[in-house]
Structure formats: C-alpha cells, structure tokens
Coordinates of N, CA and C in Angstrom, one line a residue:
X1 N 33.2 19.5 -3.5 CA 32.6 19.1 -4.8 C 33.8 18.6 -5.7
X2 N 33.3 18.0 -6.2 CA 34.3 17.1 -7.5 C 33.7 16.4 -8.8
X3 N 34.7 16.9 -9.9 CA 34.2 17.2 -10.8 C 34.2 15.5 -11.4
X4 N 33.0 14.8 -12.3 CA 33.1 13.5 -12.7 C 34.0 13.5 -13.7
X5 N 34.7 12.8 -14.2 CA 35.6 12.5 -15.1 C 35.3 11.0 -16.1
X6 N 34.3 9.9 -15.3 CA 34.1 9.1 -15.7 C 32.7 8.7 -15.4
X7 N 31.9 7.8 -15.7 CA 30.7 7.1 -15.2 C 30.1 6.0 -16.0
X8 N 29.8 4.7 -15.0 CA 29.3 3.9 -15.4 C 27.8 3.8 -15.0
X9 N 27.1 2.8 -16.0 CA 25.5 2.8 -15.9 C 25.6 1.8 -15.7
X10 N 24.9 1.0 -15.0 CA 24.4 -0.9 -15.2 C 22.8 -0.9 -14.9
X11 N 22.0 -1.7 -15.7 CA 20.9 -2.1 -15.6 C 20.3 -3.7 -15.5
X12 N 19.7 -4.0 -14.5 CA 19.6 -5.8 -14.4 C 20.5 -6.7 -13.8
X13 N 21.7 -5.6 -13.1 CA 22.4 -6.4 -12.4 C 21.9 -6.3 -10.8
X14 N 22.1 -7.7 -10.2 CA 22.2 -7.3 -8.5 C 23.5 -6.9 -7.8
X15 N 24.6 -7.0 -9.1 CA 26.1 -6.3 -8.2 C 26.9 -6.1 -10.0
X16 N 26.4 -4.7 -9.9 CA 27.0 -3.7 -11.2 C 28.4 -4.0 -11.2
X17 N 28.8 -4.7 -10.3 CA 30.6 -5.4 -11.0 C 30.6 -6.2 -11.6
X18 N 29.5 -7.2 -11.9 CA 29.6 -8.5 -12.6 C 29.5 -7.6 -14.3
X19 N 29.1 -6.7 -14.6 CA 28.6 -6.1 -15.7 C 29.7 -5.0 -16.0
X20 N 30.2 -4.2 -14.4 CA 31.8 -3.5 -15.0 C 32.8 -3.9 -15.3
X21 N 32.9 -4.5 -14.2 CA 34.5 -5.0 -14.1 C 34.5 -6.5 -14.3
X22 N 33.7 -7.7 -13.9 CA 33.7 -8.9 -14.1 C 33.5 -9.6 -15.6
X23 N 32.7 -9.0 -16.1 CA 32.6 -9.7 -18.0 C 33.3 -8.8 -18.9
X24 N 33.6 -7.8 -18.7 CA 34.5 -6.5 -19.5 C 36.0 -7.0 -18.7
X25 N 36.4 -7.4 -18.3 CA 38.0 -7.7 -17.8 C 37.8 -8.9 -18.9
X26 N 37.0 -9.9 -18.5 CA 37.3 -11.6 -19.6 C 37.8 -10.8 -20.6
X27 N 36.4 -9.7 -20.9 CA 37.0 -9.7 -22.7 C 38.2 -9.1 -22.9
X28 N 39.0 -7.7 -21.9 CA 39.8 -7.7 -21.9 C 41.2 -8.2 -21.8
X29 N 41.3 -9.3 -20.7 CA 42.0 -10.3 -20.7 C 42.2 -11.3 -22.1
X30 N 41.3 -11.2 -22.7 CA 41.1 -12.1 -24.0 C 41.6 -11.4 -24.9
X31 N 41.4 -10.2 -25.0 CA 42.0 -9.8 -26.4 C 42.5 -8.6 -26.4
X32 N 42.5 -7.9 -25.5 CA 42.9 -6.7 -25.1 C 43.0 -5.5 -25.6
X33 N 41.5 -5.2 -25.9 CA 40.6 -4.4 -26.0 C 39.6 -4.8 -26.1
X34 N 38.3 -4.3 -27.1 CA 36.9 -4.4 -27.4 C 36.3 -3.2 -26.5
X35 N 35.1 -3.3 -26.2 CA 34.4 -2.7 -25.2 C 34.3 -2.9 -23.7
X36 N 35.6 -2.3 -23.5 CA 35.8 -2.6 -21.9 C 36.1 -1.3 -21.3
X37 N 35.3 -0.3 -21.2 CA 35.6 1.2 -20.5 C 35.0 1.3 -19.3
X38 N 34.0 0.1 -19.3 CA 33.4 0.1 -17.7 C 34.5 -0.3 -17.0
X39 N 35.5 -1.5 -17.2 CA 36.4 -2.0 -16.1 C 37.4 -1.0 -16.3
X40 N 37.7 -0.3 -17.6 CA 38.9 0.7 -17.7 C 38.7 2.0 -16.2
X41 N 37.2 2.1 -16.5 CA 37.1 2.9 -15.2 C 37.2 2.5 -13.8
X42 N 37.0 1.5 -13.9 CA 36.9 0.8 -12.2 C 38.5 0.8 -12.0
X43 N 39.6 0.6 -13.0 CA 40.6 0.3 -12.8 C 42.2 1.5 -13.0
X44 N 41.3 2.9 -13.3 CA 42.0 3.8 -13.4 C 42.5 4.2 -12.1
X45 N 43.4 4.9 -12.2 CA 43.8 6.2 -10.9 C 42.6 7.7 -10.6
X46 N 41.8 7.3 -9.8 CA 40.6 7.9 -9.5 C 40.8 7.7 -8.1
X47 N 40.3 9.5 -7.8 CA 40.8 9.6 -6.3 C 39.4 9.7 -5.7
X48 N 38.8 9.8 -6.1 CA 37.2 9.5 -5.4 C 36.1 8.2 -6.7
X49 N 35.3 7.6 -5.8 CA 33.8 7.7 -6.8 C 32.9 7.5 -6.1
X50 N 31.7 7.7 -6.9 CA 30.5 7.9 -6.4 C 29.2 6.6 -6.3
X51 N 28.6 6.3 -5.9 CA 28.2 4.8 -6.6 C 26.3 5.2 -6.1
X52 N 25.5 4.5 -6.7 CA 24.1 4.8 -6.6 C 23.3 3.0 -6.7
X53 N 23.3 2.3 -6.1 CA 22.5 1.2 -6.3 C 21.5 1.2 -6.1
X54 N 20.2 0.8 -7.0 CA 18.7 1.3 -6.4 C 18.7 -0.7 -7.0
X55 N 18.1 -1.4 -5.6 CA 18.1 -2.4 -5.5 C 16.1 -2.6 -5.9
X56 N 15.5 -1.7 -6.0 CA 14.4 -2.1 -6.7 C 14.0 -2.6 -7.8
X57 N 14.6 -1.5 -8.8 CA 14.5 -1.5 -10.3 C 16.0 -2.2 -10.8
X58 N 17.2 -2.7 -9.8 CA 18.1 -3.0 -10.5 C 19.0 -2.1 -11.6
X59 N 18.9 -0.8 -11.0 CA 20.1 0.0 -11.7 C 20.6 0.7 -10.7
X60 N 22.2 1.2 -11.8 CA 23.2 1.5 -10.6 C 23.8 1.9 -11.2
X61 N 24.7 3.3 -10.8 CA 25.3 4.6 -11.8 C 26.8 4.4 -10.5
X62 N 27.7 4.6 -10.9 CA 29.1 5.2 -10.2 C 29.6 6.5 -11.2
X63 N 30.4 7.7 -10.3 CA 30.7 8.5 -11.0 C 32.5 8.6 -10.8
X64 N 33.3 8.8 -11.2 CA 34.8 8.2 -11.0 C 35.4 9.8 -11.3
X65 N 36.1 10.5 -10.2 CA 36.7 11.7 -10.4 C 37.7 11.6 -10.1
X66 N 38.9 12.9 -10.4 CA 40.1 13.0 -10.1 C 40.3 14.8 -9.4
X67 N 39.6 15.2 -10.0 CA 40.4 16.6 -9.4 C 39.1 17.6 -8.7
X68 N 39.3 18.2 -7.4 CA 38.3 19.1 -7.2 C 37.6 20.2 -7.6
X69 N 36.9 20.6 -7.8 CA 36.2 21.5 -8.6 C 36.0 23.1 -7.4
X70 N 37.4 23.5 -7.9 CA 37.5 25.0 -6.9 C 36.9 25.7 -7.2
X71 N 35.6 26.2 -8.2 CA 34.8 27.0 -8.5 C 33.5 27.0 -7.5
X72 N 33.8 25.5 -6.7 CA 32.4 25.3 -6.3 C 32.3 26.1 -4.6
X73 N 31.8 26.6 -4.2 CA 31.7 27.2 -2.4 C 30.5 26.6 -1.8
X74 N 30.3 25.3 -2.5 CA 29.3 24.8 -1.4 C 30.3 23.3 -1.0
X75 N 29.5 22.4 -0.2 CA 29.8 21.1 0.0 C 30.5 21.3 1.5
X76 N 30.7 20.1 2.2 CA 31.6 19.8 3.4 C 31.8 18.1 3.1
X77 N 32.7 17.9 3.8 CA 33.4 16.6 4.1 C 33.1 16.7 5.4
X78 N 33.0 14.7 4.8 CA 32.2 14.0 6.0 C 33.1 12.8 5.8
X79 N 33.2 12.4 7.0 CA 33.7 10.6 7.0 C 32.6 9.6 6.6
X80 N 32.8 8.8 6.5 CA 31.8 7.6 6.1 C 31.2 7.3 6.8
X81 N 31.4 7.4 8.5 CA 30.6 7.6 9.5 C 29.9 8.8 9.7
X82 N 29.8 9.6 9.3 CA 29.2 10.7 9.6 C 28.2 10.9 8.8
X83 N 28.5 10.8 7.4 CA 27.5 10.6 6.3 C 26.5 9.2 6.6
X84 N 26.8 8.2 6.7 CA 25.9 7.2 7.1 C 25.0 7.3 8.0
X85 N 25.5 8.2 9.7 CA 25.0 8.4 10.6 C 24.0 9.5 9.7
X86 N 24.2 10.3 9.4 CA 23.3 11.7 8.5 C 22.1 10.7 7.7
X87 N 22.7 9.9 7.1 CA 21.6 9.4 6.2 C 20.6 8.1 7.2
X88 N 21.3 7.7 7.7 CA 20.7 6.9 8.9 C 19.4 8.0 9.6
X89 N 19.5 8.7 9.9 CA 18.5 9.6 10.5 C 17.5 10.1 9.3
X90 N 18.2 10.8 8.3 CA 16.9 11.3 7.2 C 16.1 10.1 6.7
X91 N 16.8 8.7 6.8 CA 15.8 7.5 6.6 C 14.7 7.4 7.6
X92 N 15.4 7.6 9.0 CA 14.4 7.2 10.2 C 13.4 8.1 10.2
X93 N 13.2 9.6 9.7 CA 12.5 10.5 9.9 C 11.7 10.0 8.8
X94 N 11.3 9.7 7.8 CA 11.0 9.2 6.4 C 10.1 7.6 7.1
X95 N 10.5 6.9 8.0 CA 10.4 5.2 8.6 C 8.9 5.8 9.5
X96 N 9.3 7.1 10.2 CA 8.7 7.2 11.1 C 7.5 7.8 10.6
X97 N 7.5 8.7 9.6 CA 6.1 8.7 8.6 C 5.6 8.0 8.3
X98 N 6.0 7.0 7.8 CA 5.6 5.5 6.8 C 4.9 4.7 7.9
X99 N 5.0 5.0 9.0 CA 4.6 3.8 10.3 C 3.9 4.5 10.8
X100 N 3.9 5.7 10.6 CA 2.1 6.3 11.0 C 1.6 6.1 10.2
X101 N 1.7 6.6 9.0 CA 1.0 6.3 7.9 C 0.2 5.2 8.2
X102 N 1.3 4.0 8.4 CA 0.7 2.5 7.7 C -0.1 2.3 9.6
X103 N -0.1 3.3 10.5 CA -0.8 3.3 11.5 C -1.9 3.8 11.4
X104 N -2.3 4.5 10.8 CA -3.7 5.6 10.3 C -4.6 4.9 9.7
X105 N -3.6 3.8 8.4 CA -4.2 3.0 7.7 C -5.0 1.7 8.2
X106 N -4.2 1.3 8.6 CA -4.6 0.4 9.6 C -5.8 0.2 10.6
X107 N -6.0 1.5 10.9 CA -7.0 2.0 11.8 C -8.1 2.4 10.8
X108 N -7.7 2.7 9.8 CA -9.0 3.0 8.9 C -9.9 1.7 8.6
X109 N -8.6 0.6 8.0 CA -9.0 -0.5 7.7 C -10.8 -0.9 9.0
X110 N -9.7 -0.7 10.6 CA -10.5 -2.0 11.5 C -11.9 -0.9 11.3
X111 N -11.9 0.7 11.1 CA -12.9 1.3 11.0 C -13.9 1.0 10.0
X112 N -13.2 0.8 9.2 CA -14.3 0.4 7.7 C -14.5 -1.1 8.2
X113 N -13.7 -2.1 8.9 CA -14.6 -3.2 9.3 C -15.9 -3.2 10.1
X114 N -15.6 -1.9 10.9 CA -16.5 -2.2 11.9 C -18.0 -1.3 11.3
X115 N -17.7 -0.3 10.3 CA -18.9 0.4 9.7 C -19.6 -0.7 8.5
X116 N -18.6 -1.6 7.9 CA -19.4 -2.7 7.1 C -20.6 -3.8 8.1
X117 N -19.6 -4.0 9.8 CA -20.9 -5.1 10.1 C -21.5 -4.1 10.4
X118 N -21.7 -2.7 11.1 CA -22.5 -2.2 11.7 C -23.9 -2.3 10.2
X119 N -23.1 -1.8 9.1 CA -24.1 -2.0 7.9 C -25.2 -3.2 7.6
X120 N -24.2 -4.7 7.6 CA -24.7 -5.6 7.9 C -26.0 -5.8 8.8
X121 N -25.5 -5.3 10.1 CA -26.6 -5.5 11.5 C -27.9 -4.5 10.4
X122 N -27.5 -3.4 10.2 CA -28.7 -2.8 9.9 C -29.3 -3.5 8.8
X123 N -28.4 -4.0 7.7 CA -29.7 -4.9 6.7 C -30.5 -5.8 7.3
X124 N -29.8 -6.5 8.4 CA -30.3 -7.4 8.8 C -31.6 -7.3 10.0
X125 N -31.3 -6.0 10.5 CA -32.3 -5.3 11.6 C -33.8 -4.8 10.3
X126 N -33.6 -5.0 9.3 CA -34.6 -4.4 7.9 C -35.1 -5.2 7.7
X127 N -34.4 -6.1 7.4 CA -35.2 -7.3 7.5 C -36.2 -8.2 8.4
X128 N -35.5 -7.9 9.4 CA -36.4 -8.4 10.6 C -37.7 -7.4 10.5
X129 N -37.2 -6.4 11.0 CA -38.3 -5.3 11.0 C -39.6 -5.8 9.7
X130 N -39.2 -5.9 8.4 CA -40.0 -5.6 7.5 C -41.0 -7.1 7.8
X131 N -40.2 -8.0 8.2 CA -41.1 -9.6 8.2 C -42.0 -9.2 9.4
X132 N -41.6 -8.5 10.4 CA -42.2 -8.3 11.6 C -43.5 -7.2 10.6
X133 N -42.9 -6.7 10.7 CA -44.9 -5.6 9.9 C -45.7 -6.5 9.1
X134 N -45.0 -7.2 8.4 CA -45.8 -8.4 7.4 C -46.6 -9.0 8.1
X135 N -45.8 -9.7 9.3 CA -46.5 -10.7 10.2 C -47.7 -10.0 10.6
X136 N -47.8 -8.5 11.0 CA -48.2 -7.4 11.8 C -49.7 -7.3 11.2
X137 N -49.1 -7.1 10.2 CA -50.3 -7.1 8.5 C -51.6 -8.2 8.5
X138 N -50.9 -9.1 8.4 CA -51.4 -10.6 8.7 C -52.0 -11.1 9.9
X139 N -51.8 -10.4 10.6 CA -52.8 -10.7 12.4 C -54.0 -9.7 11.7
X140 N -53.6 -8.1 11.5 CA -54.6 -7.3 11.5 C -55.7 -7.6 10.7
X141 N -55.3 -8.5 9.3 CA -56.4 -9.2 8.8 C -57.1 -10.1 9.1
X142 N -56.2 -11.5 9.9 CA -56.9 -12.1 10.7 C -58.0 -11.9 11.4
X143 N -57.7 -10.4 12.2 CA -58.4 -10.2 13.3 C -59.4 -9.6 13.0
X144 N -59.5 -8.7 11.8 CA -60.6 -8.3 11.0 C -61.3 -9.6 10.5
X145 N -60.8 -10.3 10.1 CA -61.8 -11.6 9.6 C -62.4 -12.0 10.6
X146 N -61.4 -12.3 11.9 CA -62.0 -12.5 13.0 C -63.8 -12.3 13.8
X147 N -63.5 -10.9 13.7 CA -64.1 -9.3 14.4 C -65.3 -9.6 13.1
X148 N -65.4 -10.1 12.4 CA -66.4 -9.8 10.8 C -67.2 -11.0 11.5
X149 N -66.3 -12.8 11.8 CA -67.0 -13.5 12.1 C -67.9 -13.3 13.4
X150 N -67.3 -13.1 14.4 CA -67.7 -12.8 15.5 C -68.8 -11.9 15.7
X151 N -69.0 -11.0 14.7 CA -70.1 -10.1 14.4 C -71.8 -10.9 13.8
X152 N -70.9 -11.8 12.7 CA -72.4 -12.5 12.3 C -72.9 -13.8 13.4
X153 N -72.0 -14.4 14.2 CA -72.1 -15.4 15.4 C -72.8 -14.5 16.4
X154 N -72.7 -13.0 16.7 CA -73.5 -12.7 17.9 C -75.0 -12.6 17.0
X155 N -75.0 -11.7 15.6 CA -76.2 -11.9 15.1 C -77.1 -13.1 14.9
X156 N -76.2 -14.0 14.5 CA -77.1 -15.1 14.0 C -77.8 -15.8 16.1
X157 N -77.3 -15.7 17.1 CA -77.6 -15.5 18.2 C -78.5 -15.0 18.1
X158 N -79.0 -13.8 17.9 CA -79.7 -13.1 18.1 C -81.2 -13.6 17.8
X159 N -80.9 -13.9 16.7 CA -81.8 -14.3 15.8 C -82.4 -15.6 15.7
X160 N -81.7 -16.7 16.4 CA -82.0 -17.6 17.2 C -82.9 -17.1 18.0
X161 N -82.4 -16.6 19.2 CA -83.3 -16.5 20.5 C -84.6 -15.9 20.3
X162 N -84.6 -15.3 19.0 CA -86.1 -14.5 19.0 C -87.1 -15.3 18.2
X163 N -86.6 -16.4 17.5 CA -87.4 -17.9 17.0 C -87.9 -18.3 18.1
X164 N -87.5 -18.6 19.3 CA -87.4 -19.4 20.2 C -88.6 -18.7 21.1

C-alpha cells in the first residue's frame, strides 16, 4: 500500500494529458507559473501512480505517491502482467454473465414472438369462428323460413286435391 501524496481529476477529456500535462505546461512554459499543479504532478519525482480512465463518462483520476505506507498489512505486489492477467479473468467472469444474460434475453425476446403470433392466430381463429356461427345463424333462419314455406306448399296441396 502507498500512501497518495498527489492527485489529479480530469473531466471531458479522451486522454487526461491533454488537460494535465499538455495545456498546463503552455501555460507554464509561458509564464512560469499560474495554474499548473496538474503538470507539476505529472512531472515530480513520484515513485509510483495510480491512473483510473472510465472511457464512458469521460473522467479520469491518477493518484501520484512517494513513500509506502508501513502501517498497512494488507496488499501484495504484482507485475503488470499479473495484475492484467487477474483483471483479464474478473472481466471474463463478469463477459460470461452478460452473454448469458443477453442469451436468456434473447430467447425471451423469440418467446414473446412466438406467444404474440400464437395470439394473433387466436384472434384470428375468433374471428373466423364468430363469422362461421353468423353464417350458422343465417342457414338456421333460412331453413326455418324454408320448413315454414314448405309447410304451407304441402297444405295448400292438400287443399287443392280435395277441390278436385
């Protein structure tokens, strides 16, 4: 562990040097001072720093130390390969949720497609059905008109033959 001694903030940059060290040196080169403690830091004798770029939102913190912090009994040293490899893995475990995830979803999606036509077929099976009883409706009256005529045609028959 090590203790910070310095830190810079940047906001709205894509590379927090154009904001530490790049436009705070002009002005220091110019006049030699003003507000230039961001490049003063970039350019001290600092035996470690720390740096944070979050390329979404466009901010980015570095922490700039010099001496270790012997109170502390935690931490281990890692090479840059090792830490990368470490972080390389806690990302992939993190990737490999996100891809089920976005596999679950995915599958939900073609689900909810296929329960919307099933929905479909059934309005559309309602519809048929309800024209089909209509039609159904419409014979049965027929056929009762029918069955009504057909009743006075045998009578009026009848009634014929017995003139005769």
């Amino acid at each position: 562990m090590y203790e910070a001694s310095a830190e810079n903030l940047a906001g709205g940059y894509s590379d927090p040097l154009d904001g530490w060290y790049t436009e705070e040196k002009a002005i220091y080169d110019a006049h030699g001072s003003g507000v230039t403690g961001h490049h003063t830091n970039c350019m001290d004798n600092y035996q470690y720093v720390g740096l944070v770029l979050d390329q979404s939102t466009g901010t980015s913190a570095a922490d700039f130390g010099r001496s270790k912090d012997e109170t502390s009994q935690s931490g281990t040293l890692v090479s840059v390969d090792e830490f990368e490899a470490a972080l390389n893995s806690y990302v992939a475990s993190y990737e490999s949720a996100l891809n089920a995830a976005k596999a679950a979803y995915d599958q939900a999606q073609a689900d909810k497609s296929q329960v919307d036509a099933a929905k479909e077929n059934v309005n559309s099976s309602q519809a048929a059905y309800d024209e089909a009883v209509a039609k159904v409706a419409k014979i049965k009256k027929v056929n009762q008109q029918l069955s009504k005529a057909y009743q006075v045609y045998q009578k009026s028959l009848k009634s014929s033959r017995k003139k005769k």
